[in-house]
PDB file of C-alpha atoms in Angstrom:
ATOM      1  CA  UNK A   6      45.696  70.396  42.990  1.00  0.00           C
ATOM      2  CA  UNK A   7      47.655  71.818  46.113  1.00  0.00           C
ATOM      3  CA  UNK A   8      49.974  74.143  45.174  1.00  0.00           C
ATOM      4  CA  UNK A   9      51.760  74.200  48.916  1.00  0.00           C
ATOM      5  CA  UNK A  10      51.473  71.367  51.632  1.00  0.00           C
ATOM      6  CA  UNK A  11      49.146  71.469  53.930  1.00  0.00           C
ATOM      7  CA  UNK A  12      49.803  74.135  57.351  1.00  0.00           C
ATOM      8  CA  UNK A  13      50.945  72.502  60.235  1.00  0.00           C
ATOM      9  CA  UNK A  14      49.304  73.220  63.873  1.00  0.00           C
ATOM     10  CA  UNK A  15      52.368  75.804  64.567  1.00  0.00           C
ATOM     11  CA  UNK A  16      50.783  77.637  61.214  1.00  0.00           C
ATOM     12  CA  UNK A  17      47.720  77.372  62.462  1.00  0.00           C
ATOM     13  CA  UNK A  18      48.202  78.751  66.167  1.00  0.00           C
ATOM     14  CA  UNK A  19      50.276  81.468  64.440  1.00  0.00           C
ATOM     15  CA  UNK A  20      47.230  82.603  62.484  1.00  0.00           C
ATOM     16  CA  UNK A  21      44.944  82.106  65.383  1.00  0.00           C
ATOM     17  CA  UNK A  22      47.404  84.682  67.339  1.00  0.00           C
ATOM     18  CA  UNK A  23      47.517  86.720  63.872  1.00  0.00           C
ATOM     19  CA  UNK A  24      43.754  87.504  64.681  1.00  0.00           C
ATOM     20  CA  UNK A  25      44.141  88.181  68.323  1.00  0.00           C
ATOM     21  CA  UNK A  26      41.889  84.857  68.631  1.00  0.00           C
ATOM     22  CA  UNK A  27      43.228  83.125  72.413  1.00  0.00           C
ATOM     23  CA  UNK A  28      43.312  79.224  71.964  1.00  0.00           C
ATOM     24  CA  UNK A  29      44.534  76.614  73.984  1.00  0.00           C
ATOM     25  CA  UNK A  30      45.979  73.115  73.151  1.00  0.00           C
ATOM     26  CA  UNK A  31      46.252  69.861  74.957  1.00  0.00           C
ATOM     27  CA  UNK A  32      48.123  67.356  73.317  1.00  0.00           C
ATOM     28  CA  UNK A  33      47.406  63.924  73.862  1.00  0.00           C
ATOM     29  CA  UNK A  34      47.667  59.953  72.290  1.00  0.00           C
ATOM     30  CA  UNK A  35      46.385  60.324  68.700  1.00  0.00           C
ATOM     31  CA  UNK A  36      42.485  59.606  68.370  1.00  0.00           C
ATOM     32  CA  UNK A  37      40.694  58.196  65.401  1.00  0.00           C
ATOM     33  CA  UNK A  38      37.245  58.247  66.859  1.00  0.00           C
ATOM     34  CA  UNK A  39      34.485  60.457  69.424  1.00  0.00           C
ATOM     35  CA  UNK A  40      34.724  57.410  71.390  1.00  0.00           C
ATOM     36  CA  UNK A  41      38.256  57.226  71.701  1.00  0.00           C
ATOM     37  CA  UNK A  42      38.378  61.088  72.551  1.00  0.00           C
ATOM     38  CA  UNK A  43      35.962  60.552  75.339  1.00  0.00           C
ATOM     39  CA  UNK A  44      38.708  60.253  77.913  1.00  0.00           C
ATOM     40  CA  UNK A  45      39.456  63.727  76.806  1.00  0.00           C
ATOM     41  CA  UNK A  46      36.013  65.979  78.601  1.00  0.00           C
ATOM     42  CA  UNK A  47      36.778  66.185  82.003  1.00  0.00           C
ATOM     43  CA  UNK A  48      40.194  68.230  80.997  1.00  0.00           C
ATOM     44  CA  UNK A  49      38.493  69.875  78.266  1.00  0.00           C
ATOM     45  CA  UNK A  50      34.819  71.649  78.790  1.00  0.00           C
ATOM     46  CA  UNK A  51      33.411  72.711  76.108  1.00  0.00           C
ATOM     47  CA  UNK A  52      31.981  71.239  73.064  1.00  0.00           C
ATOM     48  CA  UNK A  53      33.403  68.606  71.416  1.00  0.00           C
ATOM     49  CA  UNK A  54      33.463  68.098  67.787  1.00  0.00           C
ATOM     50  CA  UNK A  55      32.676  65.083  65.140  1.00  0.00           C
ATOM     51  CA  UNK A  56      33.337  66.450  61.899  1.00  0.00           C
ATOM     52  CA  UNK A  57      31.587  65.617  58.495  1.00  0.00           C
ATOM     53  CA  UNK A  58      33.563  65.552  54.762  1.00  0.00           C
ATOM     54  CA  UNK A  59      30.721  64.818  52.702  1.00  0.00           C
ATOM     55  CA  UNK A  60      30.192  65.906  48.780  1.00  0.00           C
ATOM     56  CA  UNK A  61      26.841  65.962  46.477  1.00  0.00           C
ATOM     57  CA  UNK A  62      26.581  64.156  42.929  1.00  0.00           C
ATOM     58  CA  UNK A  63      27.743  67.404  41.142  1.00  0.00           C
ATOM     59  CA  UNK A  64      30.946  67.321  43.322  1.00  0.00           C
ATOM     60  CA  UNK A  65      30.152  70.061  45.714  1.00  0.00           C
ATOM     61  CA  UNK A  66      32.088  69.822  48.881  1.00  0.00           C
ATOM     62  CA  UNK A  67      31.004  70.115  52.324  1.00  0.00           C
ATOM     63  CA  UNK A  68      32.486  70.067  55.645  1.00  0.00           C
ATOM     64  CA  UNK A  69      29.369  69.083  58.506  1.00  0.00           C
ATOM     65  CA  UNK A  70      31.396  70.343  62.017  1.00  0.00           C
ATOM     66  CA  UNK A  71      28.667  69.441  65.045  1.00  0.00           C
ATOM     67  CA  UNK A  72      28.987  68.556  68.503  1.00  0.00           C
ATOM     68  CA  UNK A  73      30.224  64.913  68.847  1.00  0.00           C
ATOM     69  CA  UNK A  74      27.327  63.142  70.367  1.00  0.00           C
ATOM     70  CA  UNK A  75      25.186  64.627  67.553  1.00  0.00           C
ATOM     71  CA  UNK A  76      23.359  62.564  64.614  1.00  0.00           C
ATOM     72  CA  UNK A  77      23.592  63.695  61.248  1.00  0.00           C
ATOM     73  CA  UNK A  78      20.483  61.973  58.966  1.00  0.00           C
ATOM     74  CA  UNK A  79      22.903  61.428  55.529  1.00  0.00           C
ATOM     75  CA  UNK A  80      19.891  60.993  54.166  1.00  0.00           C
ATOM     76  CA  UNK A  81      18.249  64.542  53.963  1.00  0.00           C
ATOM     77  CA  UNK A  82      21.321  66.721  55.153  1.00  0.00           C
ATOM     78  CA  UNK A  83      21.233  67.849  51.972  1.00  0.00           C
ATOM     79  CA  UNK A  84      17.946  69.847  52.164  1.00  0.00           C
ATOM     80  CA  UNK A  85      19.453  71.652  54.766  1.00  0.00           C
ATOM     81  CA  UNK A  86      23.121  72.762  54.029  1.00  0.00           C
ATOM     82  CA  UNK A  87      21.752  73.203  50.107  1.00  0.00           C
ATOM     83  CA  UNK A  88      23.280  70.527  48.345  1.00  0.00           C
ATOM     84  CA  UNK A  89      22.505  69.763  44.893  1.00  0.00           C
ATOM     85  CA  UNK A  90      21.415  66.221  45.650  1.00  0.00           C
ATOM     86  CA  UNK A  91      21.779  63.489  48.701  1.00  0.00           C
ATOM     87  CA  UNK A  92      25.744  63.163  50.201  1.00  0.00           C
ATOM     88  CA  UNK A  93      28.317  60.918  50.623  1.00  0.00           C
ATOM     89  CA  UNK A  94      31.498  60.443  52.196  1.00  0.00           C
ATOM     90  CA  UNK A  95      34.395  62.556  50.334  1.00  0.00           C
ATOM     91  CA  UNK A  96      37.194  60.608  49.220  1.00  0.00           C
ATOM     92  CA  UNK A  97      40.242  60.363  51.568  1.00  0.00           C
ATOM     93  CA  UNK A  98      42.329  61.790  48.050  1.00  0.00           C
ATOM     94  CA  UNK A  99      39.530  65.062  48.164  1.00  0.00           C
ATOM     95  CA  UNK A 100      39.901  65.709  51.979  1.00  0.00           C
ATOM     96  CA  UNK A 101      43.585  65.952  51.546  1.00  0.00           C
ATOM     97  CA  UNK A 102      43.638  68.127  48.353  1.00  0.00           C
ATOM     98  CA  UNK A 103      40.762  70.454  49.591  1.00  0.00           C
ATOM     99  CA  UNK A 104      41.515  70.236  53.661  1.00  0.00           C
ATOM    100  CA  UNK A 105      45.186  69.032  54.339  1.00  0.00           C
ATOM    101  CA  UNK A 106      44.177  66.524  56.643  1.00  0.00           C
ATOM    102  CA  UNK A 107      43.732  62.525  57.092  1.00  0.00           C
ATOM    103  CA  UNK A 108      40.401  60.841  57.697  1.00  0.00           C
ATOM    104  CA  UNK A 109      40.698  60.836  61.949  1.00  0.00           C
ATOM    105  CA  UNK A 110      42.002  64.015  62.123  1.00  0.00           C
ATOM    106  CA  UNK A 111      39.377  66.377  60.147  1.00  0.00           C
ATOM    107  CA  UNK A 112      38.595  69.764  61.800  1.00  0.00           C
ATOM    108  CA  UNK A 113      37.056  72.598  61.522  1.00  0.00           C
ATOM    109  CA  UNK A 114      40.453  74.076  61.800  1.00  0.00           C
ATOM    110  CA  UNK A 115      41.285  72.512  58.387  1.00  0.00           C
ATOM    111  CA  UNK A 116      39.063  75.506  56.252  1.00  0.00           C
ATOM    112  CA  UNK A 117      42.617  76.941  56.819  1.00  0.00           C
ATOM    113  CA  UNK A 118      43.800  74.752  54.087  1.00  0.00           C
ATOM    114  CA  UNK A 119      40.727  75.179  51.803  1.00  0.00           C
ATOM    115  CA  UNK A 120      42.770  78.297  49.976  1.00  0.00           C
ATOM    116  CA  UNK A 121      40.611  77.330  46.861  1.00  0.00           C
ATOM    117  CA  UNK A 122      37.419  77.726  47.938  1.00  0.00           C
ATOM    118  CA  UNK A 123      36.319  74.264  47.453  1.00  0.00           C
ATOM    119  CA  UNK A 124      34.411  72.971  50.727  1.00  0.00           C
ATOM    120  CA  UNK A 125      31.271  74.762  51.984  1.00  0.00           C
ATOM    121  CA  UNK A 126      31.456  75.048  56.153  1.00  0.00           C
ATOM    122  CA  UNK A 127      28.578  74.072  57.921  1.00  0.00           C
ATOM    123  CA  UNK A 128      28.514  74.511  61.584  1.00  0.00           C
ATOM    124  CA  UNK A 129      25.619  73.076  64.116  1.00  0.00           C
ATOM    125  CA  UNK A 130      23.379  75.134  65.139  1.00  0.00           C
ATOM    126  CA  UNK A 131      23.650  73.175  68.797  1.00  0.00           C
ATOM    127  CA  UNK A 132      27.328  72.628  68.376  1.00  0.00           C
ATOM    128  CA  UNK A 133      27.695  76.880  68.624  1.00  0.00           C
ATOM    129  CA  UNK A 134      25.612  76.990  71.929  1.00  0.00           C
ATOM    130  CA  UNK A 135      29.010  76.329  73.287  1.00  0.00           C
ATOM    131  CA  UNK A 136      31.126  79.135  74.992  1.00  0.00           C
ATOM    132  CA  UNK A 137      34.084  76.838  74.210  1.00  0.00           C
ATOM    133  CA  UNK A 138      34.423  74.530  70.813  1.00  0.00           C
ATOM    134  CA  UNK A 139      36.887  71.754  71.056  1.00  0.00           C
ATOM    135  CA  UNK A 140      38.647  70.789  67.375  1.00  0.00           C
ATOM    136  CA  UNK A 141      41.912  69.209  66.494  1.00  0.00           C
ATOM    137  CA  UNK A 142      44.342  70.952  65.167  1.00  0.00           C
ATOM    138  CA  UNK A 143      44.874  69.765  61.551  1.00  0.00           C
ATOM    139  CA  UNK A 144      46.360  66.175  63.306  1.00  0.00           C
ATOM    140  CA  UNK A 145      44.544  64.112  66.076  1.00  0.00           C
ATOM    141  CA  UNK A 146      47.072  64.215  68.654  1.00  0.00           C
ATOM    142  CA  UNK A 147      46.059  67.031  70.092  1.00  0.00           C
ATOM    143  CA  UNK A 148      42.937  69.097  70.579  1.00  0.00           C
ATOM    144  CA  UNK A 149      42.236  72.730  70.533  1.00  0.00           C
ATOM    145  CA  UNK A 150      40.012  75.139  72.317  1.00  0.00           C
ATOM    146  CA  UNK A 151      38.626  78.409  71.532  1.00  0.00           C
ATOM    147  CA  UNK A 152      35.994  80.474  71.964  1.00  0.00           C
ATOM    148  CA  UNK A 153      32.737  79.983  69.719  1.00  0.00           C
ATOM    149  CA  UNK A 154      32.445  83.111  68.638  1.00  0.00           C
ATOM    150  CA  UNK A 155      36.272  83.293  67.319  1.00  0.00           C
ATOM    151  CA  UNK A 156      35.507  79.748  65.204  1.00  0.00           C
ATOM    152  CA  UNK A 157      33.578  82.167  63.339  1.00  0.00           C
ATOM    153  CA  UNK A 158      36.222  85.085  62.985  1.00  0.00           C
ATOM    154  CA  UNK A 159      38.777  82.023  62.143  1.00  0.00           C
ATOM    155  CA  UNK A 160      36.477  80.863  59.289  1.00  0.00           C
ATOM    156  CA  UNK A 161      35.448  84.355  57.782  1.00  0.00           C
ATOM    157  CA  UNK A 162      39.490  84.710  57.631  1.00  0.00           C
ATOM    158  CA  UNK A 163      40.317  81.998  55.807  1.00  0.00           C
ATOM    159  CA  UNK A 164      37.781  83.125  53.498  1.00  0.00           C
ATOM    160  CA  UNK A 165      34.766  80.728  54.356  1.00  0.00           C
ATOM    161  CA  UNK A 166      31.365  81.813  55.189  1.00  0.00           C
ATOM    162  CA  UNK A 167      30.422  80.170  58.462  1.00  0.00           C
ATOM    163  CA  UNK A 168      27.357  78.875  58.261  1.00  0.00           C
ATOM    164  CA  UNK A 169      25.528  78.059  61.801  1.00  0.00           C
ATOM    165  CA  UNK A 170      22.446  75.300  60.541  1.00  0.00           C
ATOM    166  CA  UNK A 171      20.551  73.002  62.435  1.00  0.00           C
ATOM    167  CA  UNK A 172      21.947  69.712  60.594  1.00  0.00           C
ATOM    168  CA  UNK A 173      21.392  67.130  63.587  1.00  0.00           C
ATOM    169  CA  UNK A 174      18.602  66.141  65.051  1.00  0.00           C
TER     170      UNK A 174
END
């Protein structure tokens, strides 16, 4: 179990600024869905995310992060991001525990949470062709941009391996 509640976006901008990492946030209505955020890319370039919570039969957690147009093939993911079997959805209870966040509001952002160790990151291969990546910051009523290269700084600091695969096709 959590032993502290989840961080909140200030924590997370803080520890974005912490690793000299520039970021910029637009909030906005909160959005549940890629096609509800599509009013969103003509502020925004960049890409835009569609994130994954997913978990094998032996419990191992995953968190897919690709570009929001992208399709993930549930059925042999697994072969790719080295899952013990085929996925499933996590439970709403495990994405809080292990993430801090809601389903609608799941981010890449939200490994900052994941002080246990629990979730494996996975992020597109496509998705990082980006300059600019495009995530919400731990609630969907606003969205975040930074630089591709610092999503990977941000997840080797909160302790994750980032790990760039080609999981769409």
């Amino acid at each position: 179990m959590r032993e502290s509640q989840p961080k909140t976006a200030e924590d997370l901008f803080n520890f974005l600024d912490g690793l000299g990492i520039e970021h910029k946030t637009k909030n906005h209505a909160p959005v549940f869905t890629v096609a509800e955020s599509v009013a969103l890319r003509d502020e925004m370039p960049g890409g835009h995310t569609k994130n994954l919570f997913v978990k094998d039969k032996k419990d191992n957690y995953f968190l897919l992060t690709v570009e929001e147009h992208a399709t993930v093939d549930l059925k042999t993911v697994h072969q790719v991001i080295g899952a013990a079997s085929k996925v499933s959805f996590g439970k709403p209870e495990k994405l809080m525990e292990y993430l801090g966040v809601i389903p609608g509001a799941v981010t890449a952002f939200a490994a900052i949470n994941d002080t246990g160790g629990n979730v494996k990151v996975i992020l597109d291969e496509a998705l990082m062709t980006f300059d600019i990546v495009n995530c919400h910051p731990l609630s969907n009523d606003a969205t975040t941009s930074i630089a591709s290269k610092d999503l990977l700084r941000f997840m080797e600091a909160t302790g994750h391996e980032p790990l760039v695969l080609k999981v769409t096709a």
